[in-house]
Short mmCIF file of C-alpha atoms and ligand atoms in Angstrom, two decimals:
data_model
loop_
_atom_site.label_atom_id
_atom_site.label_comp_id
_atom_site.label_asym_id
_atom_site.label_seq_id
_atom_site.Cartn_x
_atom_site.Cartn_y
_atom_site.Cartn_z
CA UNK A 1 74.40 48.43 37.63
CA UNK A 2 71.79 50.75 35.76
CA UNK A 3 69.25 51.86 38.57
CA UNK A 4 66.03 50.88 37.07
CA UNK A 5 67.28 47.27 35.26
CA UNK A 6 63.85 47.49 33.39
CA UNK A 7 64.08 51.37 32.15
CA UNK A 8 64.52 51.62 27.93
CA UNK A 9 65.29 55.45 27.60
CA UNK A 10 67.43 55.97 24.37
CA UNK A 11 66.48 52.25 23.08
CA UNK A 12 64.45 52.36 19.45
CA UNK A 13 61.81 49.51 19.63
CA UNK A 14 60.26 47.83 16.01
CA UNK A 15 57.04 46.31 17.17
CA UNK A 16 55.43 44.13 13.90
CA UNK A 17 51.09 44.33 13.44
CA UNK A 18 51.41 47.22 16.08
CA UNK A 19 48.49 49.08 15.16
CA UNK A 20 45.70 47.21 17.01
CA UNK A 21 45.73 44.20 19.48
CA UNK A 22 48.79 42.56 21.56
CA UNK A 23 51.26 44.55 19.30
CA UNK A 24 49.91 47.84 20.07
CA UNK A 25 49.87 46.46 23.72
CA UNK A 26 53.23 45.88 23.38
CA UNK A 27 54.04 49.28 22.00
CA UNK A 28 52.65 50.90 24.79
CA UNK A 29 54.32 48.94 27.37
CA UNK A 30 58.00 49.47 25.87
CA UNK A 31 57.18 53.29 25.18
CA UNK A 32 55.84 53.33 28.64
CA UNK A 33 59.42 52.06 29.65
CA UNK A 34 61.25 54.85 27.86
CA UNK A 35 61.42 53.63 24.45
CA UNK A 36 61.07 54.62 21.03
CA UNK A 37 58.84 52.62 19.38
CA UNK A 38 58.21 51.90 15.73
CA UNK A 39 54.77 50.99 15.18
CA UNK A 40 54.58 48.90 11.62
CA UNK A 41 51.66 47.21 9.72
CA UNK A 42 50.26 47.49 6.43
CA UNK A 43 47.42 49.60 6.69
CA UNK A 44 49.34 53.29 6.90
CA UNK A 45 46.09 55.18 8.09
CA UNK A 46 45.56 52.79 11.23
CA UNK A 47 49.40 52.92 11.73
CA UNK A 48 48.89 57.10 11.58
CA UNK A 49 45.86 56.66 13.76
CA UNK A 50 47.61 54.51 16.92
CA UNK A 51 50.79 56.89 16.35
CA UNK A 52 48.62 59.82 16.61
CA UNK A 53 47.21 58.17 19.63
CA UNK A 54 50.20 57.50 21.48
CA UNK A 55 52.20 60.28 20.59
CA UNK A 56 49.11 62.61 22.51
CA UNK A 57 49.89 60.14 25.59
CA UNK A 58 53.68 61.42 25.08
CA UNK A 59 55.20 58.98 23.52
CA UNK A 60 57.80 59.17 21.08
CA UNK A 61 56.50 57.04 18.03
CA UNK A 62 57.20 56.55 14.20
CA UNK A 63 56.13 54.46 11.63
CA UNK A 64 57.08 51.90 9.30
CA UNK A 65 54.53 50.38 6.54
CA UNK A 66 55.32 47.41 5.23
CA UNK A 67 54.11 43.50 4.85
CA UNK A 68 56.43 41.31 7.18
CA UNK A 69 55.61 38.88 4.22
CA UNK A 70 57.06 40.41 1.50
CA UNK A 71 60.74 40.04 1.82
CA UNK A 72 61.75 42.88 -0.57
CA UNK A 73 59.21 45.02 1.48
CA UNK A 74 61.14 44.21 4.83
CA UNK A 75 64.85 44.66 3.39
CA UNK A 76 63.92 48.06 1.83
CA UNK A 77 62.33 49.04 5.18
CA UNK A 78 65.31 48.14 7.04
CA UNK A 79 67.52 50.53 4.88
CA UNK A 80 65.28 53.29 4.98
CA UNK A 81 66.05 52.57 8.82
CA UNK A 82 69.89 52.99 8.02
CA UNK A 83 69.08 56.28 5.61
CA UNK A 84 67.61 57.65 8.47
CA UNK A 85 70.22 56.90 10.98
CA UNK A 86 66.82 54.74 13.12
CA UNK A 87 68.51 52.15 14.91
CA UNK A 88 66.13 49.17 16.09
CA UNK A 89 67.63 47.99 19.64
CA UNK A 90 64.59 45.55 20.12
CA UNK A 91 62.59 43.52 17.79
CA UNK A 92 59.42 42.22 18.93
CA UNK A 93 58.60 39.71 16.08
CA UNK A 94 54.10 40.16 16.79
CA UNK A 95 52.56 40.73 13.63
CA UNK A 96 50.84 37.19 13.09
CA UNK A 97 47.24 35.99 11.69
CA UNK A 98 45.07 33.53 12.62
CA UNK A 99 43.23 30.91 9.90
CA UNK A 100 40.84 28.26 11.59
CA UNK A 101 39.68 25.12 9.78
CA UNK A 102 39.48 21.38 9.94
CA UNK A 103 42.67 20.05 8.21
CA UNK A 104 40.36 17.54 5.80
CA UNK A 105 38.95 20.50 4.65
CA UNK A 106 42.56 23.01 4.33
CA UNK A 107 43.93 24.57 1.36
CA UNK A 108 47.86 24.62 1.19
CA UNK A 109 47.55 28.08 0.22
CA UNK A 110 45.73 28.86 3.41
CA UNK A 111 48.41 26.63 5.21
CA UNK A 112 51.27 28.17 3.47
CA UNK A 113 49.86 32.08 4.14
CA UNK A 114 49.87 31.16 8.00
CA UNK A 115 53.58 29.51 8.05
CA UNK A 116 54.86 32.60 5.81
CA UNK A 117 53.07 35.44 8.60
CA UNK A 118 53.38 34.20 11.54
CA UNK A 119 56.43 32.11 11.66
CA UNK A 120 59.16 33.02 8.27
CA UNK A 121 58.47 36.78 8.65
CA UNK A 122 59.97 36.40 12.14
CA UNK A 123 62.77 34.53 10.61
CA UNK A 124 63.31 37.43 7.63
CA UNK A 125 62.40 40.59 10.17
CA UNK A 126 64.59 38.92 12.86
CA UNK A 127 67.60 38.65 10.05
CA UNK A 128 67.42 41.88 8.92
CA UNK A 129 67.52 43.21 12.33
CA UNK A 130 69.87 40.85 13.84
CA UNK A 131 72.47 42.14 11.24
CA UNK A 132 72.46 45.33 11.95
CA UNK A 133 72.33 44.77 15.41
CA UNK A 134 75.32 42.38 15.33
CA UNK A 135 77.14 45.45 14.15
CA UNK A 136 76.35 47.24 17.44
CA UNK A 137 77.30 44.18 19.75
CA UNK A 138 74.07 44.21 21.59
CA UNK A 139 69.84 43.71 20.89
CA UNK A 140 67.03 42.14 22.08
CA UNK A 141 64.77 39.60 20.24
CA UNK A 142 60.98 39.23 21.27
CA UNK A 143 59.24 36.59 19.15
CA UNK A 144 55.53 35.86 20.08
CA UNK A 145 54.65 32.36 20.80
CA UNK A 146 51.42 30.82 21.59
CA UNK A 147 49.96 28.22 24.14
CA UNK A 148 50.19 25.82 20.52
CA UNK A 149 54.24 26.50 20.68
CA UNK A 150 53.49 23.78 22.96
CA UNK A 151 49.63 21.77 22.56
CA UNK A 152 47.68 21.62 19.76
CA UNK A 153 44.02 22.32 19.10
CA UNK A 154 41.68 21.24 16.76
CA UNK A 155 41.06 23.34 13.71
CA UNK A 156 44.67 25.85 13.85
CA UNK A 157 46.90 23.24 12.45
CA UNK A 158 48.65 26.05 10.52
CA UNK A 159 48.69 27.97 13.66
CA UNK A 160 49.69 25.32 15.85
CA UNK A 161 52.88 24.24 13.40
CA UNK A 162 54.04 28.08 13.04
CA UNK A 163 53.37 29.05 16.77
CA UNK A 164 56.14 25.57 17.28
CA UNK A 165 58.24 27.13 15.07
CA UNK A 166 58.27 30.22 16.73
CA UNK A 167 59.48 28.50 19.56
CA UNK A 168 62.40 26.97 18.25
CA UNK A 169 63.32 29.77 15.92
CA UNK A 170 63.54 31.71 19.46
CA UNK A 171 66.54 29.07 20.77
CA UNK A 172 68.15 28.84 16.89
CA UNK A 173 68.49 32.70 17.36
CA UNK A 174 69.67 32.48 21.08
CA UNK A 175 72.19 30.15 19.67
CA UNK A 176 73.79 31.84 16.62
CA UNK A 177 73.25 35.42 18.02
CA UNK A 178 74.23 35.17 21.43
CA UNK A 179 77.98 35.80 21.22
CA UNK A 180 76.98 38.74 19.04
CA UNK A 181 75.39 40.57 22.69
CA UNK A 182 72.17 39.60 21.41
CA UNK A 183 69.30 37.95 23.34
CA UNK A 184 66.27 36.29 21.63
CA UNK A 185 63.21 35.15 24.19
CA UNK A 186 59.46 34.64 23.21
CA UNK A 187 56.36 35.23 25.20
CA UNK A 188 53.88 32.42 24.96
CA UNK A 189 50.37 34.07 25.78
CA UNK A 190 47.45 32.62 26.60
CA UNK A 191 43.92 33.41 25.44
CA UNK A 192 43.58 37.33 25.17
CA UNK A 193 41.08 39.51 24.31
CA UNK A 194 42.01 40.53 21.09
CA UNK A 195 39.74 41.17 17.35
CA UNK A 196 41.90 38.26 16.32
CA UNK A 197 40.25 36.24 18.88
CA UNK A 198 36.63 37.81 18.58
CA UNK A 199 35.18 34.00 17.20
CA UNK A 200 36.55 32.96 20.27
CA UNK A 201 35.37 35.24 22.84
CA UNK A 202 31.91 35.76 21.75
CA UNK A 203 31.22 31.83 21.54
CA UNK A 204 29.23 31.34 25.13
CA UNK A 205 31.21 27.22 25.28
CA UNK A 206 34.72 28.31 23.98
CA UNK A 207 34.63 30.82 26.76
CA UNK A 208 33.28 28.61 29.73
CA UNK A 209 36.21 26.34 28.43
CA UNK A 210 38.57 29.15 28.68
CA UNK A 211 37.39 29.98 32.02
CA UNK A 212 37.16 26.61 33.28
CA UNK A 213 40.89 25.01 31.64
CA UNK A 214 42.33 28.31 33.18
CA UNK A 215 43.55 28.61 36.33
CA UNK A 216 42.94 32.43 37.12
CA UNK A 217 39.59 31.49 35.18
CA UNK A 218 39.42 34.54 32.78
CA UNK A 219 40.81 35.70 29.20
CA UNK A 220 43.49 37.94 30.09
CA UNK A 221 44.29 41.34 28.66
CA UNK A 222 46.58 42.58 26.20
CA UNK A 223 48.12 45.19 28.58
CA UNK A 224 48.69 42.09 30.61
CA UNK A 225 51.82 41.14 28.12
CA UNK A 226 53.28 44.59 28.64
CA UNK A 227 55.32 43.92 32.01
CA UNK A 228 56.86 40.31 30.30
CA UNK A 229 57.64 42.14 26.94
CA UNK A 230 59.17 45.05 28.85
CA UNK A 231 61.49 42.89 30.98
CA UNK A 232 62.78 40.74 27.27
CA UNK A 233 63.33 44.30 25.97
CA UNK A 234 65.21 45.17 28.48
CA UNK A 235 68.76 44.52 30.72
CA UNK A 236 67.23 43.37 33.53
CA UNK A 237 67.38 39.92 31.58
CA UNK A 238 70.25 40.68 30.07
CA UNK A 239 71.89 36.67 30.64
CA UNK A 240 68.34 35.22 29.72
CA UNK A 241 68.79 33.41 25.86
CA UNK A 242 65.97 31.00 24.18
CA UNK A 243 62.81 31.06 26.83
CA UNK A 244 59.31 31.22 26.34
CA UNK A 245 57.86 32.81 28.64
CA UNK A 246 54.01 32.08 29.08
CA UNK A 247 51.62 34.51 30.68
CA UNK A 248 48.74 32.99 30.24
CA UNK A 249 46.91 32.81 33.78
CA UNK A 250 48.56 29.66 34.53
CA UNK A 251 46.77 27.53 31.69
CA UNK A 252 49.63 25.33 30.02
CA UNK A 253 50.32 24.30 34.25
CA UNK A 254 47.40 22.09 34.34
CA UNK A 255 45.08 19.61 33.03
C1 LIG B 1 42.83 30.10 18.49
C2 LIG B 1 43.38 31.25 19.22
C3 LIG B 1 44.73 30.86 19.63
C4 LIG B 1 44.95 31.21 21.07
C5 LIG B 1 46.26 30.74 21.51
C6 LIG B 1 46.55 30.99 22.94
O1 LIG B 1 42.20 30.31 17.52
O2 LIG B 1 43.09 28.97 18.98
O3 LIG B 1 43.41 32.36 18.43
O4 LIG B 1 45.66 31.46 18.84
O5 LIG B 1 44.78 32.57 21.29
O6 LIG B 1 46.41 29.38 21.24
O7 LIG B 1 47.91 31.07 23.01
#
C-alpha cells in the first residue's frame, strides 16, 4: 500500500477547457496532488496565461491547443504527446459548452454543436487516450457529468441529452477498458459558479431556486470539485469502474 492512496507524483494529467472555470479547478486540484497537468483549450494566450499562473504557484504545467471537436486536431495532439515522450496517466474529459433555448425554437446545428463538445469529444479524447494508455496497463478516466446526466430542465435539451450520454459513455468505458487497468468514473456537479453559468447566477429567481431546491442552500465552488476529481485520478479508487459521482450540495437527493 502507497502511503498517501490519494498522492499523483510522477502521474501526467490532460485536463480538456482547462484554462478558466471547473477545468482549471480541476487542474489545480490534481497539480495540487502531485501531478503534471496539461492544461488544453483553444485559445493559446489564455492557456499561456493560467500556465503562467500556476506554474508561479509551483506547479509543473504544459500545454496543449487544440479543439476537442476537431478529430484530426485531437489525433495530431495525441502524437505530438508520443513525439515528446508526454504520457497522459489521467484524462479528465471537462471541456464542454452550454447552449440554452426552448426546443420549438432550436436549430439542429445548435443541437448538433452541443452533442459534438460536450459529449463525442469525450468519446474521441477518451479513445485516443485510452489507447495509449491500454499500452501501459493502467489510467484513469474522469468524464464530467451534470445534474441533467440524470433530470432534465427546460430550455438545455442539447445539454440535458449530452450530459446523459456522458453518463453512460462513463460505464461503456468502465466496461471495455477495465481489463486493460483502466478506470473510467464521472463527477456529476451541481450548480457552480462558473462564466458558463453567469445567466444563471446573476438571475435574482434562478438563484433563490438554486438556493431553495439545494440542500446546503448555495451554488458551490469550483475548487469544491477538486477533492472528488483528485480521488478518480488517483489509486485510492483504484477498484471503482462506471460511477458518477455528484457533488452538488446534496441537490439530486431531494425534491
Ligand atoms: C444550465 C446549467 C447547467 C447546470 C447543471 C448542474 O444551464 O442548466 O448550466 O448546466 O450547471 O445542470 O449540473
Amino acid at each position: 500500500m502507497p502511503t498517501n492512496l490519494f498522492d499523483l507524483t510522477g502521474r501526467t494529467a490532460l485536463i480538456t477547457g482547462s484554462s478558466r472555470g471547473l477545468g482549471r479547478a480541476f487542474a489545480e486540484g490534481l497539480a495540487s496532488a502531485g501531478a503534471r497537468v496539461v492544461l488544453n483549450g483553444v485559445n493559446t494566450e489564455r492557456l499561456e496565461q493560467a500556465a503562467a499562473e500556476m506554474r508561479e504557484a509551483g506547479h509543473d504545467v504544459l500545454i496543449s491547443a487544440f479543439d476537442v471537436a476537431d478529430e484530426a486536431a485531437v489525433i495530431a495532439a495525441f502524437e505530438a504527446f508520443d513525439t515528446a515522450g508526454t504520457e497522459i496517466d489521467i484524462l479528465v474529459n471537462n471541456a464542454g459548452i452550454q447552449f440554452r433555448k426552448p426546443m420549438l425554437e432550436l436549430e439542429t446545428e445548435d443541437w448538433r454543436r452541443v452533442i459534438d463538445i460536450n459529449l463525442t469529444a469525450a468519446f474521441v479524447v477518451g479513445r485516443e487516450a485510452a489507447r495509449r494508455m491500454a499500452g501501459r496497463g493502467r489510467g484513469k478516466v474522469v468524464n464530467i457529468g451534470s445534474l441533467t446526466s440524470e433530470l432534465a430542465r427546460a430550455t438545455v435539451a442539447p445539454y440535458t441529452v449530452a450530459k446523459g450520454g456522458v453518463k453512460m459513455l462513463t460505464k461503456a468505458m468502465a466496461a471495455e477498458w477495465g481489463e486493460k487497468g483502466i478506470q473510467a468514473n464521472a463527477i456529476g456537479p451541481g450548480y457552480m459558479v462558473t462564466d458558463m453559468n453567469e445567466a444563471l447566477t446573476s438571475n435574482p429567481e434562478f438563484d433563490a431556486w438554486v438556493k431553495g431546491r439545494t440542500p446546503m442552500r448555495r451554488w458551490g465552488l469550483p475548487e469544491e470539485l477538486a477533492g472528488t476529481c483528485i480521488y478518480l485520478a488517483s489509486d485510492a479508487s483504484n477498484y471503482v469502474s462506471g460511477q458518477i459521482i455528484y457533488a452538488d450540495g446534496g441537490m439530486i437527493s431531494v425534491l
